[in-house]
Structure formats: C-alpha cells, structure tokens
PDB file of C-alpha atoms and ligand atoms in Angstrom:
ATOM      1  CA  UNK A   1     -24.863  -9.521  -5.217  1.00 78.00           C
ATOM      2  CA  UNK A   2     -22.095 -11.750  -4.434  1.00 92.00           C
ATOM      3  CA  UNK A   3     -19.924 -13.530  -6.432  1.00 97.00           C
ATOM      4  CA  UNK A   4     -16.677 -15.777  -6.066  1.00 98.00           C
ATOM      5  CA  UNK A   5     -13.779 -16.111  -7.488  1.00 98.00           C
ATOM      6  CA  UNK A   6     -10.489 -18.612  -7.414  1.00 98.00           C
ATOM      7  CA  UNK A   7      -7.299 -17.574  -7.597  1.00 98.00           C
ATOM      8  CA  UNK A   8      -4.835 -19.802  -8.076  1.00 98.00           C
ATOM      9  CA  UNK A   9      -1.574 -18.356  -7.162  1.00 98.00           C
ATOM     10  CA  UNK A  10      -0.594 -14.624  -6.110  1.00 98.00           C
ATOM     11  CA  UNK A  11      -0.262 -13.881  -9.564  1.00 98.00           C
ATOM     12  CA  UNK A  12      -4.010 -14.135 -10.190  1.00 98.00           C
ATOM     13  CA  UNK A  13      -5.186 -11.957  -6.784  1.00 98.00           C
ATOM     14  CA  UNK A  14      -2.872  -8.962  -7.947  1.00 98.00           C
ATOM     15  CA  UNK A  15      -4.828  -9.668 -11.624  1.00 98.00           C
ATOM     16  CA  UNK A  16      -8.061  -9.355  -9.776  1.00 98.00           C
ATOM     17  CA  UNK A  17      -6.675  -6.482  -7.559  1.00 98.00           C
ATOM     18  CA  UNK A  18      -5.949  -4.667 -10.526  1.00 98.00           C
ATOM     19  CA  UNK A  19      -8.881  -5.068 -12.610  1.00 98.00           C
ATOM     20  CA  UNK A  20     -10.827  -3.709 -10.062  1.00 98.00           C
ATOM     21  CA  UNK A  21      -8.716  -0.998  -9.687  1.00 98.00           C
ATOM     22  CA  UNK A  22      -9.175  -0.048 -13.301  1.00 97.00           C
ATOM     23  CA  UNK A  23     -13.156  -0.459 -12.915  1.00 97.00           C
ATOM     24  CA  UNK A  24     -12.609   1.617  -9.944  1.00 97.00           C
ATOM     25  CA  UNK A  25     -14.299   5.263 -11.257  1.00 94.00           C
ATOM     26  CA  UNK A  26     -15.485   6.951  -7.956  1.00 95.00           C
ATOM     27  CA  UNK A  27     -14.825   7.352  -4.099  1.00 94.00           C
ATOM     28  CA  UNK A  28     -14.682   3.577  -2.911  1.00 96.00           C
ATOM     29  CA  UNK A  29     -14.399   1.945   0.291  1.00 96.00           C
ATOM     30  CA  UNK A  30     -13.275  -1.648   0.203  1.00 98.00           C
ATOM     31  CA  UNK A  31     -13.200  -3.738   3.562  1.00 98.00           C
ATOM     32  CA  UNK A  32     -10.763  -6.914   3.220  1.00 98.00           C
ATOM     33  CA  UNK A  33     -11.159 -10.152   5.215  1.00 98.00           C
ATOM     34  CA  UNK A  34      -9.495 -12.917   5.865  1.00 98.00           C
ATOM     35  CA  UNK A  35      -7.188 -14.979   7.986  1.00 98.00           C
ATOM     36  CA  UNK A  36      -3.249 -13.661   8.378  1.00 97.00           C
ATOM     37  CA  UNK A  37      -2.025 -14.571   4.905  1.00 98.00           C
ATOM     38  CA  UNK A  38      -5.195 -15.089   3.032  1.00 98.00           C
ATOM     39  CA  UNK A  39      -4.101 -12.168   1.131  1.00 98.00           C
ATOM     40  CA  UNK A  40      -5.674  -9.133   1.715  1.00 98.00           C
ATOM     41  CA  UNK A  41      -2.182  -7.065   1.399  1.00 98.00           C
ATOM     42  CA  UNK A  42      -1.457  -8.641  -1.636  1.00 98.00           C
ATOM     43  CA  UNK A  43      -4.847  -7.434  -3.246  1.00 98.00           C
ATOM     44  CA  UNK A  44      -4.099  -3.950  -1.468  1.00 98.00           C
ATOM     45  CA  UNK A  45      -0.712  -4.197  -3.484  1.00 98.00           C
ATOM     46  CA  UNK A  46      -2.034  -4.980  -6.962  1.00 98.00           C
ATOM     47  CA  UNK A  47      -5.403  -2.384  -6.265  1.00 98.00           C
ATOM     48  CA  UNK A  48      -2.977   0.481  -5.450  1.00 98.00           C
ATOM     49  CA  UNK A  49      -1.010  -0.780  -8.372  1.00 98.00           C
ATOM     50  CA  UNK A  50      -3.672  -0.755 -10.801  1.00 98.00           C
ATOM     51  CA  UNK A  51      -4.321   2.983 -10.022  1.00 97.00           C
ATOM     52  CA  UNK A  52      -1.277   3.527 -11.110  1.00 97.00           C
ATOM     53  CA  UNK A  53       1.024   3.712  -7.936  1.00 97.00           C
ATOM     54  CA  UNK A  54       4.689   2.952  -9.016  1.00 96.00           C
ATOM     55  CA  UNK A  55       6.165   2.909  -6.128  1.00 97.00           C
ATOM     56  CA  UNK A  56       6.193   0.243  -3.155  1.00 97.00           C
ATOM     57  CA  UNK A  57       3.073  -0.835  -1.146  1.00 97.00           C
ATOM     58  CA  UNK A  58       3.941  -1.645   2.157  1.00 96.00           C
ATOM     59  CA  UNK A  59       1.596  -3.374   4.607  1.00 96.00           C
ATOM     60  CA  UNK A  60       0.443  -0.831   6.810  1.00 95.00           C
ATOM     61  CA  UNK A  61       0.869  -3.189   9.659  1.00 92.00           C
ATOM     62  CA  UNK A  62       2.878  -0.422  12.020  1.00 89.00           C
ATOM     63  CA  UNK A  63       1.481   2.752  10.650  1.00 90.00           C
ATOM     64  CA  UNK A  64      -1.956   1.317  10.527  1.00 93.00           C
ATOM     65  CA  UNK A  65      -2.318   3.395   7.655  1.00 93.00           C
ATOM     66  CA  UNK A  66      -0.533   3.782   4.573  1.00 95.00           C
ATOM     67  CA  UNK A  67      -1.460   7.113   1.894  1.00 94.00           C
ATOM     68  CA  UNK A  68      -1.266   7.372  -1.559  1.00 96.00           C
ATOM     69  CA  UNK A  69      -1.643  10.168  -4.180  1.00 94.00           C
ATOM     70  CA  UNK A  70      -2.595   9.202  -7.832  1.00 94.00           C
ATOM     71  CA  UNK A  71      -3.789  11.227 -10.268  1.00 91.00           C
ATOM     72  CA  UNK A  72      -6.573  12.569  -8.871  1.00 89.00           C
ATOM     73  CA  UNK A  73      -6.888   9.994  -6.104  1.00 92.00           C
ATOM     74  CA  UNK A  74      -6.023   9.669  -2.587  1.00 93.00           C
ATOM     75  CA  UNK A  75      -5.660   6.336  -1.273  1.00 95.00           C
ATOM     76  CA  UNK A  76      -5.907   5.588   2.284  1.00 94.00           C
ATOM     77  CA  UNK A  77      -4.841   1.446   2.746  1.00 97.00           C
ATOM     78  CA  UNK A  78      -5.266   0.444   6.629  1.00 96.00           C
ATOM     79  CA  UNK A  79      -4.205  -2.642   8.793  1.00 97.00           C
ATOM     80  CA  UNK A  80      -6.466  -2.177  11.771  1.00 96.00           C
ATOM     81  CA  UNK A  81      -5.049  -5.370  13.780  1.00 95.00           C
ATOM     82  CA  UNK A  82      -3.253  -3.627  16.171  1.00 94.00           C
ATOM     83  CA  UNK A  83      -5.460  -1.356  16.445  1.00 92.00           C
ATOM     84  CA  UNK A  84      -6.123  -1.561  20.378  1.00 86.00           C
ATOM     85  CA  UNK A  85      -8.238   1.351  20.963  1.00 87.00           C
ATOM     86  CA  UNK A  86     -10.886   2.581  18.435  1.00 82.00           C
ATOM     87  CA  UNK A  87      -9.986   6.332  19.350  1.00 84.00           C
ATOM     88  CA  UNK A  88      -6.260   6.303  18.191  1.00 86.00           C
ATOM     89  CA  UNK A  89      -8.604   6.415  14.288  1.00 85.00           C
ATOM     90  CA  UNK A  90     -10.032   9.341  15.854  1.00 83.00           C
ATOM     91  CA  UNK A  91      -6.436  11.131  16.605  1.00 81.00           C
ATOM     92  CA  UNK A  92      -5.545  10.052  13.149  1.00 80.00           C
ATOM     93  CA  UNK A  93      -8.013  12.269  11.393  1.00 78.00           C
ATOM     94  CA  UNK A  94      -9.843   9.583  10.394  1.00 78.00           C
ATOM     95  CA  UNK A  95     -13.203  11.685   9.577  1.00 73.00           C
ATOM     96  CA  UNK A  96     -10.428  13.281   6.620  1.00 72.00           C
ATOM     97  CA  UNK A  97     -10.246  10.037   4.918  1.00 73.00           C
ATOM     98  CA  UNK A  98     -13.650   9.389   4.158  1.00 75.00           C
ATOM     99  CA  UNK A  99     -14.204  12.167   1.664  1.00 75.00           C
ATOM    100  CA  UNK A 100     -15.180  12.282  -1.943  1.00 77.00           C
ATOM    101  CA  UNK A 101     -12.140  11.614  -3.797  1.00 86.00           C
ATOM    102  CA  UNK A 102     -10.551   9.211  -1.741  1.00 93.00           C
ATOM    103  CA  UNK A 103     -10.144   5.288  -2.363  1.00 95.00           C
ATOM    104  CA  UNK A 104      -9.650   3.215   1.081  1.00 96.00           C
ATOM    105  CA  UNK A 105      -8.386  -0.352   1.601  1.00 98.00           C
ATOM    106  CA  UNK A 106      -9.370  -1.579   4.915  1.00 97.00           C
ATOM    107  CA  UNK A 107      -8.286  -4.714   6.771  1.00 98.00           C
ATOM    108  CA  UNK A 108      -9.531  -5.638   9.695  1.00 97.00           C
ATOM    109  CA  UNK A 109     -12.276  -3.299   9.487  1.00 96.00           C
ATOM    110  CA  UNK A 110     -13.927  -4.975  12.375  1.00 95.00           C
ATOM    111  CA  UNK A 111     -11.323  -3.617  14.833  1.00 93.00           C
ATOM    112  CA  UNK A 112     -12.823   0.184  13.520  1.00 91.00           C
ATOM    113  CA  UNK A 113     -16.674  -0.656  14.198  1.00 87.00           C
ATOM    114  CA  UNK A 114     -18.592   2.325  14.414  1.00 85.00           C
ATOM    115  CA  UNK A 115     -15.744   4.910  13.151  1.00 87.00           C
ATOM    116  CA  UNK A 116     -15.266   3.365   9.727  1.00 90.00           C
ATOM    117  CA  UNK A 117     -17.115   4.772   6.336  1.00 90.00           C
ATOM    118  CA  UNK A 118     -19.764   2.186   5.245  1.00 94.00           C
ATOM    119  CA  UNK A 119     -18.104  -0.522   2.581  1.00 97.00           C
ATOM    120  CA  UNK A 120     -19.010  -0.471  -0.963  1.00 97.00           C
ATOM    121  CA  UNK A 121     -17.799  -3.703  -1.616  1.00 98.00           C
ATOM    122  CA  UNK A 122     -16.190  -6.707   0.756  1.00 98.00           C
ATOM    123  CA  UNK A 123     -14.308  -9.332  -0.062  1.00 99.00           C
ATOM    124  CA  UNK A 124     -13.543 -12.216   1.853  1.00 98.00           C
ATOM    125  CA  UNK A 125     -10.170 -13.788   1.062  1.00 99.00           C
ATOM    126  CA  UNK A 126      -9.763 -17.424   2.119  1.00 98.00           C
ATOM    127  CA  UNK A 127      -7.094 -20.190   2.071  1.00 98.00           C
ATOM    128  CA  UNK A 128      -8.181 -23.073  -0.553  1.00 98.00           C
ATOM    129  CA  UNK A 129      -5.288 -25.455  -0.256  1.00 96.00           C
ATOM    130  CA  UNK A 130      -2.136 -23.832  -1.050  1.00 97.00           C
ATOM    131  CA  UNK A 131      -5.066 -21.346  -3.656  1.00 98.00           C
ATOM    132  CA  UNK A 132      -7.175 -18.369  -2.258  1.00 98.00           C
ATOM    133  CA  UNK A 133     -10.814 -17.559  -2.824  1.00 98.00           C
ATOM    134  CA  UNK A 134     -12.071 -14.145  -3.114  1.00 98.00           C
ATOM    135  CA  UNK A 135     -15.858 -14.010  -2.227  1.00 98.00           C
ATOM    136  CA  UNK A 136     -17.126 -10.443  -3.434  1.00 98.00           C
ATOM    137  CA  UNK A 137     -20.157  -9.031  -1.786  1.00 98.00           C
ATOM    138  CA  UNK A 138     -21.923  -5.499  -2.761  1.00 98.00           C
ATOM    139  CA  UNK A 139     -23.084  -2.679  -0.544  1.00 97.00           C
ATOM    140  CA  UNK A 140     -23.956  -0.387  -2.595  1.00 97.00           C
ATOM    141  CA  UNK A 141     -24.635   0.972  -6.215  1.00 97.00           C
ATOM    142  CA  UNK A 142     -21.270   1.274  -5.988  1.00 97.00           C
ATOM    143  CA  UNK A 143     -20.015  -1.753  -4.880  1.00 98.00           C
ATOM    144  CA  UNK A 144     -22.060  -3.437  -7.352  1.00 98.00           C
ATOM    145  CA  UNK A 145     -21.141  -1.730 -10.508  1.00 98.00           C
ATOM    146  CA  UNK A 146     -17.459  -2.517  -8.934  1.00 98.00           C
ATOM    147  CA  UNK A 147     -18.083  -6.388  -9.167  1.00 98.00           C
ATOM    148  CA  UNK A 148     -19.824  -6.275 -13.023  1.00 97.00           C
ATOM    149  CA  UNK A 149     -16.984  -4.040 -14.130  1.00 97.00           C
ATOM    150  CA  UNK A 150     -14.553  -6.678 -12.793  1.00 98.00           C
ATOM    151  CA  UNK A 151     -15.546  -9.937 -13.816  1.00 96.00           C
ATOM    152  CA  UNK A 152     -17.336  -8.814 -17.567  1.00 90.00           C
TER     153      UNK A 152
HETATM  154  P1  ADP B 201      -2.721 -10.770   4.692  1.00 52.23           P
HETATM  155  O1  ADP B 201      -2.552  -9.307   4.426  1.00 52.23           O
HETATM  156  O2  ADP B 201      -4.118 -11.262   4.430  1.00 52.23           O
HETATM  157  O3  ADP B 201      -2.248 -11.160   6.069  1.00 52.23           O
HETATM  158  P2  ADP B 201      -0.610 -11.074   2.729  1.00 52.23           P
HETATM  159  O4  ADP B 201      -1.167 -10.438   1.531  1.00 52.23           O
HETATM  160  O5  ADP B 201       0.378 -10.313   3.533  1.00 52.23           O
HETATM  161  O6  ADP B 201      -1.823 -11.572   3.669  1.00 52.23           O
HETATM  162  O7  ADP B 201       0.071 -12.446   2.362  1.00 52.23           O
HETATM  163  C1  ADP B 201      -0.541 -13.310   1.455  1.00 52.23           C
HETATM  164  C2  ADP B 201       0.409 -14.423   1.125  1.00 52.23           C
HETATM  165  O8  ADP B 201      -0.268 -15.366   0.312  1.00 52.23           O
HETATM  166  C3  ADP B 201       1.607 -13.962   0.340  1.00 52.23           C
HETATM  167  O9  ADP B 201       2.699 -14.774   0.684  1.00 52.23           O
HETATM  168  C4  ADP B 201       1.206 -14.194  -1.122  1.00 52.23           C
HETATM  169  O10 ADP B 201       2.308 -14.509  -1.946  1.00 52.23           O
HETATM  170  C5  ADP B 201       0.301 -15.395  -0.978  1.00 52.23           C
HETATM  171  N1  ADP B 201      -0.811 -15.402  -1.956  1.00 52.23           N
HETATM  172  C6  ADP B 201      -1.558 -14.373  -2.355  1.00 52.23           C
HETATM  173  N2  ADP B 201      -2.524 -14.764  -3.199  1.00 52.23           N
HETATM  174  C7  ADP B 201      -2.392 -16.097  -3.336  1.00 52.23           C
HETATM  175  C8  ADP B 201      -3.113 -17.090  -4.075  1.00 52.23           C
HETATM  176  N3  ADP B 201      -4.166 -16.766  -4.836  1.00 52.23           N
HETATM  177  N4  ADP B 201      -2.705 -18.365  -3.975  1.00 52.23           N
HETATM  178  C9  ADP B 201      -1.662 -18.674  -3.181  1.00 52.23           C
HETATM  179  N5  ADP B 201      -0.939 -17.793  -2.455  1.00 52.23           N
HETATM  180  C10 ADP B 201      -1.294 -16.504  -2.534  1.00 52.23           C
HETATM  181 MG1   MG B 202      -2.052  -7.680   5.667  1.00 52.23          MG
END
C-alpha cells in the first residue's frame, strides 16, 4: 500500500509525525528518505514527540544515533550519512537495537544495507515548492496497519 500525503508547512509533518506515533502500538522500524532538508528530522522530532518524549530531539547527525526511553519504549533515531564504514553499526551494538520493544527512526538507511532490521513502513519526504510530500509505503502487516491508523 502506498499512500501520499502534502504537507504544507513544518507544522503539518510534526502533525503527521505525531499521529503516527500515537498509531504506533508495537516494535516499528521506520526508514526516512529524502534530500538534506526534505524533512526527515523534523518527522523524527514530532514521532519521538508523539510518544511522549519531552525533552529535545536532536539530529543524530554526529552520534549517528540518538536513544530514547518512553514508557515502555526504547527509541533508537539514526542519521546514517556519515556513516563511512558499515561496521562502525556493528561496534555500536547495533544487533541490540533491533529487539522487540524498540521503535527506530532511520535516515539514510541505505548507507546501513545489509546490517539494518527490515522497514515496516518508508516514507519518502520530498521538496514541493517551498511544501513537502510524504509518500508512505508498507512492508509489512505492520507497516500497513501504521498507514490506516494514520490517515483514518
Ligand atoms: P533532513 O533531516 O531531511 O535533512 P530537517 O528535518 O533537518 O531535514 O530539515 C527540514 C527543514 O524543512 C526544516 O527547516 C523544517 O522547518 C522544514 N520543513 C519541514 N517540513 C516542512 C514542510 N512540510 N513544508 C516546508 N518546510 C518544512
Ligand atoms: Mg536529518
């Protein structure tokens, strides 16, 4: 299933971000892509939000990974652009971050081929003028029920 959706300022892709986050029930793996400044932060921001995070969300562009501990979530959101070698995932524990109660926000996820869980849902975030699109595309049961949940 894929669907898109327009969002016409940054106020509507942290609205998205966090009704998705609410519709999020179960372990989820999102990959995020899009050109630098399409946006894929800001949705990180208003999804960690919407799980109730209160405090900041920074763009894991340094760290290449940022975690999280709601309720009874852990949230794992990456930046794999500078990721130069696929083995520095490997001496971050990534194998850890896969697991059942865990929620991870990956962009770039094509710099972490191979190493990376399967997506349940990606979204492609692109520039439409000075507007974004979000085009949402399912994986899995998952990723699926993620999308109805969303937009009903
Ligand atoms: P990325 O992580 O993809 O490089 P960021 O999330 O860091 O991008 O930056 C996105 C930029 O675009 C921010 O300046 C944000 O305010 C802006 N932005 C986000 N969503 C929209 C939108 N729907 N329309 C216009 N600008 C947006
Ligand atoms: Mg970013």
């Amino acid at each position: 299933m894929k669907q898109q959706v327009f969002l016409a300022d940054e106020s509507a892709t942290l609205a998205l971000a966090g009704k998705m986050a609410k519709a999020c029930h179960t372990s989820t793996t999102i990959y995020l892509h899009g050109d630098l400044g399409a946006g894929k932060t800001c949705f990180s921001r208003g999804f960690i939000h919407g799980l109730g995070f209160e405090g900041r969300v920074k763009s894991p562009t340094y760290t290449l990974v940022e975690p999280y501990e709601v309720g009874p979530w852990r949230i794992f959101h990456f930046d794999l652009y500078r990721l130069s070698d696929p083995e520095e995932l490997e001496f971050m524990g990534i194998r850890d971050y896969f697991e059942q109660d865990c929620i991870n926000l990956i962009e770039w996820p094509d710099k972490g081929q191979g190493l990376l869980a399967p997506a349940d849902l990606i979204i492609e975030l692109a520039y439409v003028d000075n507007a974004r699109s979000a085009t949402l595309t399912a994986v899995s049961d998952t990723g699926q029920a993620l999308i109805t949940n969303t937009l009903k």
